[in-house]
Structure formats: C-alpha cells, structure tokens
C-alpha cells in the first residue's frame, strides 16, 4: 500500500509538472508571437508617412509640367524610406564592384568574360544590393562575375 501511495504521488507530481511545462511553453510561444507582431506593427506605422508621400507624389505627377521637380520629390521619398529602414536596423552592403567574389556576401547571377585580366574572379556588376538587418545578412548582393 505504501508503495502504491508513493507511486500515485509520483504520478501526480509528474502530471502537474508536465502540465506546468506545457502551459509555460504555450505562454512563451504566445509572447514570442506578440513580440513579432508588435515589431511588424511598429515598422508599418513608421512606413505610413512614406506611403502618404507616394500618394501625394502620384497626384503631383498628374499635372506636373516640370519633370525635375517630380524627380526631386521621388528622391526625397527614397531618402526618407532609407532613413526609416535604417532606424529599424537595415543597412545596405558596400558596393561589390571590383571586389573578389565572396560566397558569404554575394549571389552569382552569371559570369561574363572579364574585360581585363585583373577582373577575373571579381565582381563586374551588381544587379541588386545586399542588405544586413543589424549584423545578419537578409539579402545577398546579386552580382555578375568576370570569368
């Protein structure tokens, strides 16, 4: 009887611990999801003024006579977007043109004959910039390599 009582008590403790573990695991997953959702909401709120600027620019383009003013407006919107994304931790990679191909940073789109001997194995053109989010690469630079 003592042995059965001890076994029942151990089973009860095990079930309670398992239930507590499951509850904490679910709560942790919920908190993590809320954190991700909150971060996305902050980014979306920061980008809303950029969206407003684009809408104003589109309206201005309908009646624009001076293309230079439209260009300047679009450039200002681009600068604002870069600034907002930079505040969120986004940083562009340095230009890869002329640098040796680095598999850790670059994605080779194609290879072309190198215009000179010293450009063999080096980046000839950069089709898309690479980006870091804080210190982690989120997009590799898409490049053309000299062969």
Short mmCIF file of N, CA and C in Angstrom, two decimals:
data_model
loop_
_atom_site.label_atom_id
_atom_site.label_comp_id
_atom_site.label_asym_id
_atom_site.label_seq_id
_atom_site.Cartn_x
_atom_site.Cartn_y
_atom_site.Cartn_z
N UNK A 1 0.83 -1.20 0.00
CA UNK A 1 0.00 0.00 0.00
C UNK A 1 0.87 1.26 0.00
N UNK A 2 1.96 1.21 0.80
CA UNK A 2 2.86 2.36 0.84
C UNK A 2 3.50 2.59 -0.53
N UNK A 3 3.87 1.49 -1.14
CA UNK A 3 4.48 1.57 -2.46
C UNK A 3 3.50 2.13 -3.49
N UNK A 4 2.26 1.71 -3.44
CA UNK A 4 1.23 2.21 -4.36
C UNK A 4 0.96 3.69 -4.11
N UNK A 5 0.94 4.09 -2.84
CA UNK A 5 0.72 5.50 -2.49
C UNK A 5 1.87 6.36 -3.01
N UNK A 6 3.10 5.88 -2.85
CA UNK A 6 4.27 6.62 -3.35
C UNK A 6 4.23 6.72 -4.87
N UNK A 7 3.84 5.63 -5.53
CA UNK A 7 3.71 5.65 -6.98
C UNK A 7 2.65 6.63 -7.44
N UNK A 8 1.50 6.62 -6.78
CA UNK A 8 0.42 7.57 -7.11
C UNK A 8 0.87 9.01 -6.90
N UNK A 9 1.60 9.25 -5.83
CA UNK A 9 2.09 10.60 -5.54
C UNK A 9 3.10 11.04 -6.61
N UNK A 10 3.98 10.13 -7.02
CA UNK A 10 4.96 10.45 -8.06
C UNK A 10 4.26 10.73 -9.39
N UNK A 11 3.24 9.94 -9.72
CA UNK A 11 2.48 10.17 -10.95
C UNK A 11 1.81 11.53 -10.92
N UNK A 12 1.23 11.87 -9.77
CA UNK A 12 0.55 13.16 -9.62
C UNK A 12 1.54 14.31 -9.80
N UNK A 13 2.72 14.21 -9.17
CA UNK A 13 3.75 15.25 -9.32
C UNK A 13 4.18 15.37 -10.78
N UNK A 14 4.37 14.22 -11.43
CA UNK A 14 4.78 14.21 -12.84
C UNK A 14 3.73 14.90 -13.71
N UNK A 15 2.47 14.56 -13.52
CA UNK A 15 1.40 15.16 -14.33
C UNK A 15 1.31 16.67 -14.11
N UNK A 16 1.46 17.09 -12.86
CA UNK A 16 1.43 18.53 -12.56
C UNK A 16 2.62 19.26 -13.20
N UNK A 17 3.82 18.67 -13.09
CA UNK A 17 5.00 19.29 -13.70
C UNK A 17 4.86 19.35 -15.22
N UNK A 18 4.36 18.29 -15.81
CA UNK A 18 4.17 18.26 -17.26
C UNK A 18 3.16 19.32 -17.69
N UNK A 19 2.07 19.45 -16.93
CA UNK A 19 1.06 20.46 -17.25
C UNK A 19 1.64 21.87 -17.12
N UNK A 20 2.44 22.10 -16.06
CA UNK A 20 3.08 23.41 -15.89
C UNK A 20 4.03 23.70 -17.05
N UNK A 21 4.79 22.69 -17.45
CA UNK A 21 5.72 22.86 -18.57
C UNK A 21 4.97 23.21 -19.84
N UNK A 22 3.90 22.50 -20.14
CA UNK A 22 3.10 22.77 -21.34
C UNK A 22 2.50 24.18 -21.30
N UNK A 23 2.00 24.59 -20.15
CA UNK A 23 1.43 25.94 -20.02
C UNK A 23 2.49 27.01 -20.26
N UNK A 24 3.68 26.81 -19.71
CA UNK A 24 4.74 27.79 -19.91
C UNK A 24 5.20 27.81 -21.37
N UNK A 25 5.27 26.65 -22.01
CA UNK A 25 5.67 26.58 -23.41
C UNK A 25 4.67 27.34 -24.28
N UNK A 26 3.38 27.15 -24.02
CA UNK A 26 2.34 27.85 -24.79
C UNK A 26 2.41 29.35 -24.54
N UNK A 27 2.62 29.73 -23.28
CA UNK A 27 2.70 31.16 -22.96
C UNK A 27 3.91 31.79 -23.62
N UNK A 28 5.04 31.08 -23.64
CA UNK A 28 6.25 31.60 -24.29
C UNK A 28 6.01 31.77 -25.79
N UNK A 29 5.38 30.81 -26.42
CA UNK A 29 5.08 30.91 -27.86
C UNK A 29 4.16 32.09 -28.14
N UNK A 30 3.18 32.30 -27.28
CA UNK A 30 2.25 33.43 -27.44
C UNK A 30 2.99 34.76 -27.29
N UNK A 31 3.86 34.86 -26.28
CA UNK A 31 4.62 36.09 -26.07
C UNK A 31 5.55 36.38 -27.25
N UNK A 32 6.16 35.32 -27.77
CA UNK A 32 7.05 35.48 -28.92
C UNK A 32 6.27 35.99 -30.13
N UNK A 33 5.10 35.44 -30.37
CA UNK A 33 4.28 35.87 -31.49
C UNK A 33 3.83 37.33 -31.31
N UNK A 34 3.48 37.71 -30.10
CA UNK A 34 3.09 39.10 -29.81
C UNK A 34 4.25 40.05 -30.06
N UNK A 35 5.46 39.62 -29.70
CA UNK A 35 6.64 40.45 -29.93
C UNK A 35 6.87 40.66 -31.42
N UNK A 36 6.76 39.59 -32.19
CA UNK A 36 6.95 39.69 -33.64
C UNK A 36 5.87 40.59 -34.25
N UNK A 37 4.63 40.38 -33.85
CA UNK A 37 3.53 41.18 -34.37
C UNK A 37 3.71 42.65 -34.00
N UNK A 38 4.14 42.91 -32.78
CA UNK A 38 4.37 44.29 -32.35
C UNK A 38 5.48 44.96 -33.14
N UNK A 39 6.54 44.21 -33.42
CA UNK A 39 7.65 44.77 -34.20
C UNK A 39 7.17 45.08 -35.62
N UNK A 40 6.37 44.20 -36.20
CA UNK A 40 5.84 44.46 -37.54
C UNK A 40 4.93 45.68 -37.52
N UNK A 41 4.13 45.83 -36.48
CA UNK A 41 3.23 46.98 -36.39
C UNK A 41 4.02 48.28 -36.31
N UNK A 42 5.12 48.27 -35.55
CA UNK A 42 5.96 49.46 -35.44
C UNK A 42 6.56 49.84 -36.79
N UNK A 43 7.02 48.86 -37.54
CA UNK A 43 7.59 49.13 -38.85
C UNK A 43 6.52 49.67 -39.80
N UNK A 44 5.35 49.08 -39.78
CA UNK A 44 4.26 49.54 -40.64
C UNK A 44 3.88 50.99 -40.30
N UNK A 45 3.82 51.31 -39.02
CA UNK A 45 3.50 52.68 -38.61
C UNK A 45 4.57 53.65 -39.09
N UNK A 46 5.83 53.23 -39.02
CA UNK A 46 6.92 54.10 -39.47
C UNK A 46 6.87 54.32 -40.97
N UNK A 47 6.36 53.34 -41.74
CA UNK A 47 6.32 53.45 -43.19
C UNK A 47 5.07 54.16 -43.71
N UNK A 48 4.07 54.36 -42.89
CA UNK A 48 2.84 55.03 -43.35
C UNK A 48 3.10 56.43 -43.91
N UNK A 49 3.96 57.25 -43.29
CA UNK A 49 4.23 58.57 -43.90
C UNK A 49 4.86 58.46 -45.29
N UNK A 50 5.64 57.42 -45.53
CA UNK A 50 6.22 57.21 -46.85
C UNK A 50 5.12 56.90 -47.85
N UNK A 51 4.18 56.08 -47.45
CA UNK A 51 3.05 55.76 -48.32
C UNK A 51 2.26 57.03 -48.64
N UNK A 52 2.05 57.87 -47.63
CA UNK A 52 1.37 59.15 -47.85
C UNK A 52 2.14 60.02 -48.85
N UNK A 53 3.46 60.04 -48.71
CA UNK A 53 4.29 60.83 -49.63
C UNK A 53 4.16 60.32 -51.06
N UNK A 54 4.13 59.00 -51.23
CA UNK A 54 3.95 58.44 -52.57
C UNK A 54 2.60 58.84 -53.17
N UNK A 55 1.56 58.82 -52.36
CA UNK A 55 0.24 59.22 -52.86
C UNK A 55 0.25 60.68 -53.31
N UNK A 56 0.89 61.55 -52.52
CA UNK A 56 1.00 62.96 -52.90
C UNK A 56 1.82 63.12 -54.18
N UNK A 57 2.89 62.33 -54.30
CA UNK A 57 3.73 62.41 -55.49
C UNK A 57 2.97 61.98 -56.74
N UNK A 58 2.16 60.94 -56.61
CA UNK A 58 1.37 60.47 -57.76
C UNK A 58 0.37 61.54 -58.18
N UNK A 59 -0.28 62.19 -57.21
CA UNK A 59 -1.20 63.27 -57.54
C UNK A 59 -0.47 64.42 -58.23
N UNK A 60 0.72 64.73 -57.72
CA UNK A 60 1.50 65.84 -58.30
C UNK A 60 1.96 65.51 -59.71
N UNK A 61 2.22 64.24 -60.00
CA UNK A 61 2.69 63.85 -61.33
C UNK A 61 1.60 64.01 -62.39
N UNK A 62 0.34 63.92 -61.98
CA UNK A 62 -0.75 64.03 -62.94
C UNK A 62 -0.75 65.38 -63.66
N UNK A 63 -0.40 66.43 -62.93
CA UNK A 63 -0.44 67.77 -63.51
C UNK A 63 0.94 68.40 -63.64
N UNK A 64 1.98 67.61 -63.42
CA UNK A 64 3.33 68.17 -63.39
C UNK A 64 3.80 68.58 -64.78
N UNK A 65 4.35 69.77 -64.84
CA UNK A 65 4.96 70.27 -66.07
C UNK A 65 6.48 70.14 -65.98
N UNK A 66 6.98 70.21 -64.75
CA UNK A 66 8.43 70.18 -64.52
C UNK A 66 8.83 68.80 -64.02
N UNK A 67 9.46 68.01 -64.88
CA UNK A 67 9.87 66.65 -64.52
C UNK A 67 10.95 66.67 -63.45
N UNK A 68 11.75 67.71 -63.41
CA UNK A 68 12.83 67.80 -62.42
C UNK A 68 12.27 67.88 -61.01
N UNK A 69 11.17 68.59 -60.83
CA UNK A 69 10.54 68.69 -59.51
C UNK A 69 10.01 67.32 -59.07
N UNK A 70 9.46 66.57 -60.00
CA UNK A 70 8.96 65.23 -59.70
C UNK A 70 10.12 64.33 -59.29
N UNK A 71 11.25 64.41 -60.01
CA UNK A 71 12.42 63.61 -59.67
C UNK A 71 12.89 63.93 -58.25
N UNK A 72 12.96 65.21 -57.94
CA UNK A 72 13.41 65.61 -56.61
C UNK A 72 12.48 65.08 -55.53
N UNK A 73 11.18 65.10 -55.80
CA UNK A 73 10.21 64.57 -54.84
C UNK A 73 10.39 63.08 -54.60
N UNK A 74 10.60 62.34 -55.67
CA UNK A 74 10.81 60.89 -55.55
C UNK A 74 12.11 60.61 -54.80
N UNK A 75 13.14 61.38 -55.08
CA UNK A 75 14.41 61.20 -54.35
C UNK A 75 14.24 61.47 -52.86
N UNK A 76 13.45 62.48 -52.51
CA UNK A 76 13.19 62.76 -51.09
C UNK A 76 12.45 61.60 -50.43
N UNK A 77 11.50 61.01 -51.14
CA UNK A 77 10.78 59.86 -50.60
C UNK A 77 11.74 58.69 -50.40
N UNK A 78 12.64 58.48 -51.36
CA UNK A 78 13.62 57.40 -51.23
C UNK A 78 14.51 57.63 -50.00
N UNK A 79 14.99 58.84 -49.82
CA UNK A 79 15.83 59.16 -48.66
C UNK A 79 15.08 58.92 -47.35
N UNK A 80 13.82 59.33 -47.32
CA UNK A 80 13.00 59.12 -46.12
C UNK A 80 12.83 57.63 -45.83
N UNK A 81 12.60 56.84 -46.88
CA UNK A 81 12.44 55.40 -46.72
C UNK A 81 13.73 54.77 -46.19
N UNK A 82 14.86 55.15 -46.77
CA UNK A 82 16.15 54.63 -46.32
C UNK A 82 16.40 54.97 -44.86
N UNK A 83 16.06 56.20 -44.48
CA UNK A 83 16.25 56.63 -43.09
C UNK A 83 15.39 55.80 -42.13
N UNK A 84 14.12 55.60 -42.48
CA UNK A 84 13.22 54.83 -41.63
C UNK A 84 13.70 53.39 -41.50
N UNK A 85 14.06 52.78 -42.62
CA UNK A 85 14.53 51.39 -42.58
C UNK A 85 15.86 51.29 -41.83
N UNK A 86 16.70 52.30 -41.95
CA UNK A 86 17.96 52.32 -41.20
C UNK A 86 17.71 52.38 -39.70
N UNK A 87 16.70 53.14 -39.29
CA UNK A 87 16.34 53.20 -37.87
C UNK A 87 15.82 51.86 -37.36
N UNK A 88 15.32 51.03 -38.28
CA UNK A 88 14.82 49.71 -37.91
C UNK A 88 15.93 48.65 -38.01
N UNK A 89 17.17 49.06 -38.32
CA UNK A 89 18.30 48.15 -38.33
C UNK A 89 18.75 47.69 -39.70
N UNK A 90 18.12 48.19 -40.77
CA UNK A 90 18.50 47.77 -42.12
C UNK A 90 19.71 48.58 -42.60
N UNK A 91 20.70 47.89 -43.15
CA UNK A 91 21.90 48.57 -43.62
C UNK A 91 22.32 47.95 -44.94
N UNK A 92 22.55 48.77 -45.99
CA UNK A 92 22.99 48.20 -47.27
C UNK A 92 24.45 47.76 -47.19
N UNK A 93 24.78 46.74 -47.98
CA UNK A 93 26.18 46.31 -48.08
C UNK A 93 26.95 47.32 -48.92
N UNK A 94 28.24 47.35 -48.72
CA UNK A 94 29.10 48.17 -49.56
C UNK A 94 29.02 47.65 -50.99
N UNK A 95 29.24 48.52 -51.95
CA UNK A 95 29.24 48.10 -53.36
C UNK A 95 30.29 47.02 -53.57
N UNK A 96 29.91 45.99 -54.30
CA UNK A 96 30.81 44.84 -54.52
C UNK A 96 31.63 44.97 -55.79
N UNK A 97 31.35 45.96 -56.61
CA UNK A 97 32.02 46.08 -57.91
C UNK A 97 33.54 46.23 -57.72
N UNK A 98 34.28 45.37 -58.42
CA UNK A 98 35.73 45.38 -58.34
C UNK A 98 36.30 44.52 -57.23
N UNK A 99 35.43 44.03 -56.34
CA UNK A 99 35.87 43.20 -55.22
C UNK A 99 35.90 41.74 -55.64
N UNK A 100 36.72 40.92 -54.99
CA UNK A 100 36.69 39.49 -55.27
C UNK A 100 35.32 38.90 -54.88
N UNK A 101 34.88 37.91 -55.66
CA UNK A 101 33.61 37.26 -55.37
C UNK A 101 33.71 36.56 -54.02
N UNK A 102 32.73 36.80 -53.15
CA UNK A 102 32.70 36.21 -51.81
C UNK A 102 31.36 35.51 -51.64
N UNK A 103 31.40 34.20 -51.53
CA UNK A 103 30.20 33.39 -51.42
C UNK A 103 29.40 33.73 -50.15
N UNK A 104 30.07 34.29 -49.16
CA UNK A 104 29.40 34.66 -47.91
C UNK A 104 28.53 35.91 -48.07
N UNK A 105 28.84 36.74 -49.09
CA UNK A 105 28.14 38.01 -49.27
C UNK A 105 27.39 38.13 -50.59
N UNK A 106 27.84 37.38 -51.60
CA UNK A 106 27.33 37.56 -52.95
C UNK A 106 26.61 36.32 -53.47
N UNK A 107 25.66 36.57 -54.35
CA UNK A 107 25.00 35.51 -55.10
C UNK A 107 25.30 35.77 -56.57
N UNK A 108 25.96 34.82 -57.20
CA UNK A 108 26.35 34.98 -58.60
C UNK A 108 25.15 34.71 -59.50
N UNK A 109 24.80 35.69 -60.30
CA UNK A 109 23.71 35.54 -61.26
C UNK A 109 24.24 34.95 -62.55
N UNK A 110 25.40 35.45 -63.00
CA UNK A 110 26.01 34.94 -64.23
C UNK A 110 27.49 35.28 -64.23
N UNK A 111 28.20 34.69 -65.19
CA UNK A 111 29.60 35.01 -65.40
C UNK A 111 29.76 35.49 -66.83
N UNK A 112 30.60 36.49 -67.01
CA UNK A 112 30.88 37.00 -68.35
C UNK A 112 32.39 37.07 -68.52
N UNK A 113 32.87 37.12 -69.75
CA UNK A 113 34.31 37.28 -69.94
C UNK A 113 34.79 38.59 -69.29
N UNK A 114 35.86 38.48 -68.53
CA UNK A 114 36.39 39.66 -67.84
C UNK A 114 36.99 40.63 -68.85
N UNK A 115 36.70 41.93 -68.70
CA UNK A 115 37.25 42.92 -69.63
C UNK A 115 38.77 43.03 -69.54
N UNK A 116 39.32 42.68 -68.38
CA UNK A 116 40.78 42.69 -68.22
C UNK A 116 41.18 41.52 -67.32
N UNK A 117 42.44 41.17 -67.37
CA UNK A 117 42.95 40.01 -66.63
C UNK A 117 42.77 40.18 -65.11
N UNK A 118 42.92 41.40 -64.61
CA UNK A 118 42.83 41.62 -63.16
C UNK A 118 41.39 41.54 -62.64
N UNK A 119 40.38 41.49 -63.52
CA UNK A 119 38.99 41.39 -63.08
C UNK A 119 38.47 39.95 -63.08
N UNK A 120 39.31 38.99 -63.40
CA UNK A 120 38.88 37.59 -63.35
C UNK A 120 38.62 37.19 -61.91
N UNK A 121 37.44 36.59 -61.69
CA UNK A 121 37.06 36.17 -60.34
C UNK A 121 36.57 37.31 -59.47
N UNK A 122 36.42 38.48 -60.07
CA UNK A 122 35.94 39.65 -59.32
C UNK A 122 34.57 40.05 -59.82
N UNK A 123 33.90 40.86 -59.02
CA UNK A 123 32.56 41.33 -59.36
C UNK A 123 32.66 42.41 -60.43
N UNK A 124 31.97 42.18 -61.54
CA UNK A 124 31.95 43.13 -62.66
C UNK A 124 30.77 44.10 -62.50
N UNK A 125 29.62 43.57 -62.09
CA UNK A 125 28.41 44.39 -61.97
C UNK A 125 27.59 43.89 -60.80
N UNK A 126 26.84 44.79 -60.21
CA UNK A 126 25.96 44.45 -59.09
C UNK A 126 24.52 44.73 -59.54
N UNK A 127 23.72 43.67 -59.67
CA UNK A 127 22.35 43.83 -60.15
C UNK A 127 21.40 44.25 -59.04
N UNK A 128 21.61 43.72 -57.83
CA UNK A 128 20.82 44.11 -56.66
C UNK A 128 21.73 44.22 -55.46
N UNK A 129 21.53 45.25 -54.66
CA UNK A 129 22.31 45.43 -53.44
C UNK A 129 21.97 44.34 -52.44
N UNK A 130 22.95 44.04 -51.62
CA UNK A 130 22.72 43.15 -50.49
C UNK A 130 22.40 43.99 -49.26
N UNK A 131 21.73 43.39 -48.28
CA UNK A 131 21.33 44.13 -47.08
C UNK A 131 21.57 43.31 -45.82
N UNK A 132 21.91 44.03 -44.75
CA UNK A 132 22.03 43.46 -43.41
C UNK A 132 20.84 43.96 -42.59
N UNK A 133 20.32 43.13 -41.73
CA UNK A 133 19.40 43.56 -40.68
C UNK A 133 20.19 43.40 -39.40
N UNK A 134 20.59 44.53 -38.84
CA UNK A 134 21.59 44.59 -37.77
C UNK A 134 22.86 43.97 -38.34
N UNK A 135 23.35 42.85 -37.84
CA UNK A 135 24.58 42.29 -38.39
C UNK A 135 24.34 41.00 -39.16
N UNK A 136 23.09 40.67 -39.42
CA UNK A 136 22.75 39.43 -40.12
C UNK A 136 22.37 39.76 -41.56
N UNK A 137 22.91 39.00 -42.51
CA UNK A 137 22.58 39.21 -43.92
C UNK A 137 21.16 38.73 -44.16
N UNK A 138 20.32 39.62 -44.72
CA UNK A 138 18.95 39.22 -45.06
C UNK A 138 18.77 39.11 -46.57
N UNK A 139 19.69 39.70 -47.33
CA UNK A 139 19.68 39.51 -48.78
C UNK A 139 21.11 39.63 -49.29
N UNK A 140 21.53 38.61 -50.03
CA UNK A 140 22.85 38.62 -50.64
C UNK A 140 22.84 39.55 -51.84
N UNK A 141 23.98 40.17 -52.12
CA UNK A 141 24.10 41.02 -53.31
C UNK A 141 24.10 40.11 -54.53
N UNK A 142 23.29 40.44 -55.53
CA UNK A 142 23.23 39.67 -56.78
C UNK A 142 24.21 40.31 -57.75
N UNK A 143 25.21 39.52 -58.15
CA UNK A 143 26.33 40.08 -58.90
C UNK A 143 26.64 39.29 -60.17
N UNK A 144 27.40 39.95 -61.05
CA UNK A 144 27.95 39.34 -62.27
C UNK A 144 29.46 39.23 -62.04
N UNK A 145 30.01 38.06 -62.35
CA UNK A 145 31.43 37.80 -62.08
C UNK A 145 32.20 37.74 -63.39
N UNK A 146 33.42 38.25 -63.35
CA UNK A 146 34.31 38.15 -64.51
C UNK A 146 34.92 36.76 -64.58
N UNK A 147 34.94 36.20 -65.78
CA UNK A 147 35.43 34.83 -65.96
C UNK A 147 36.69 34.84 -66.81
#
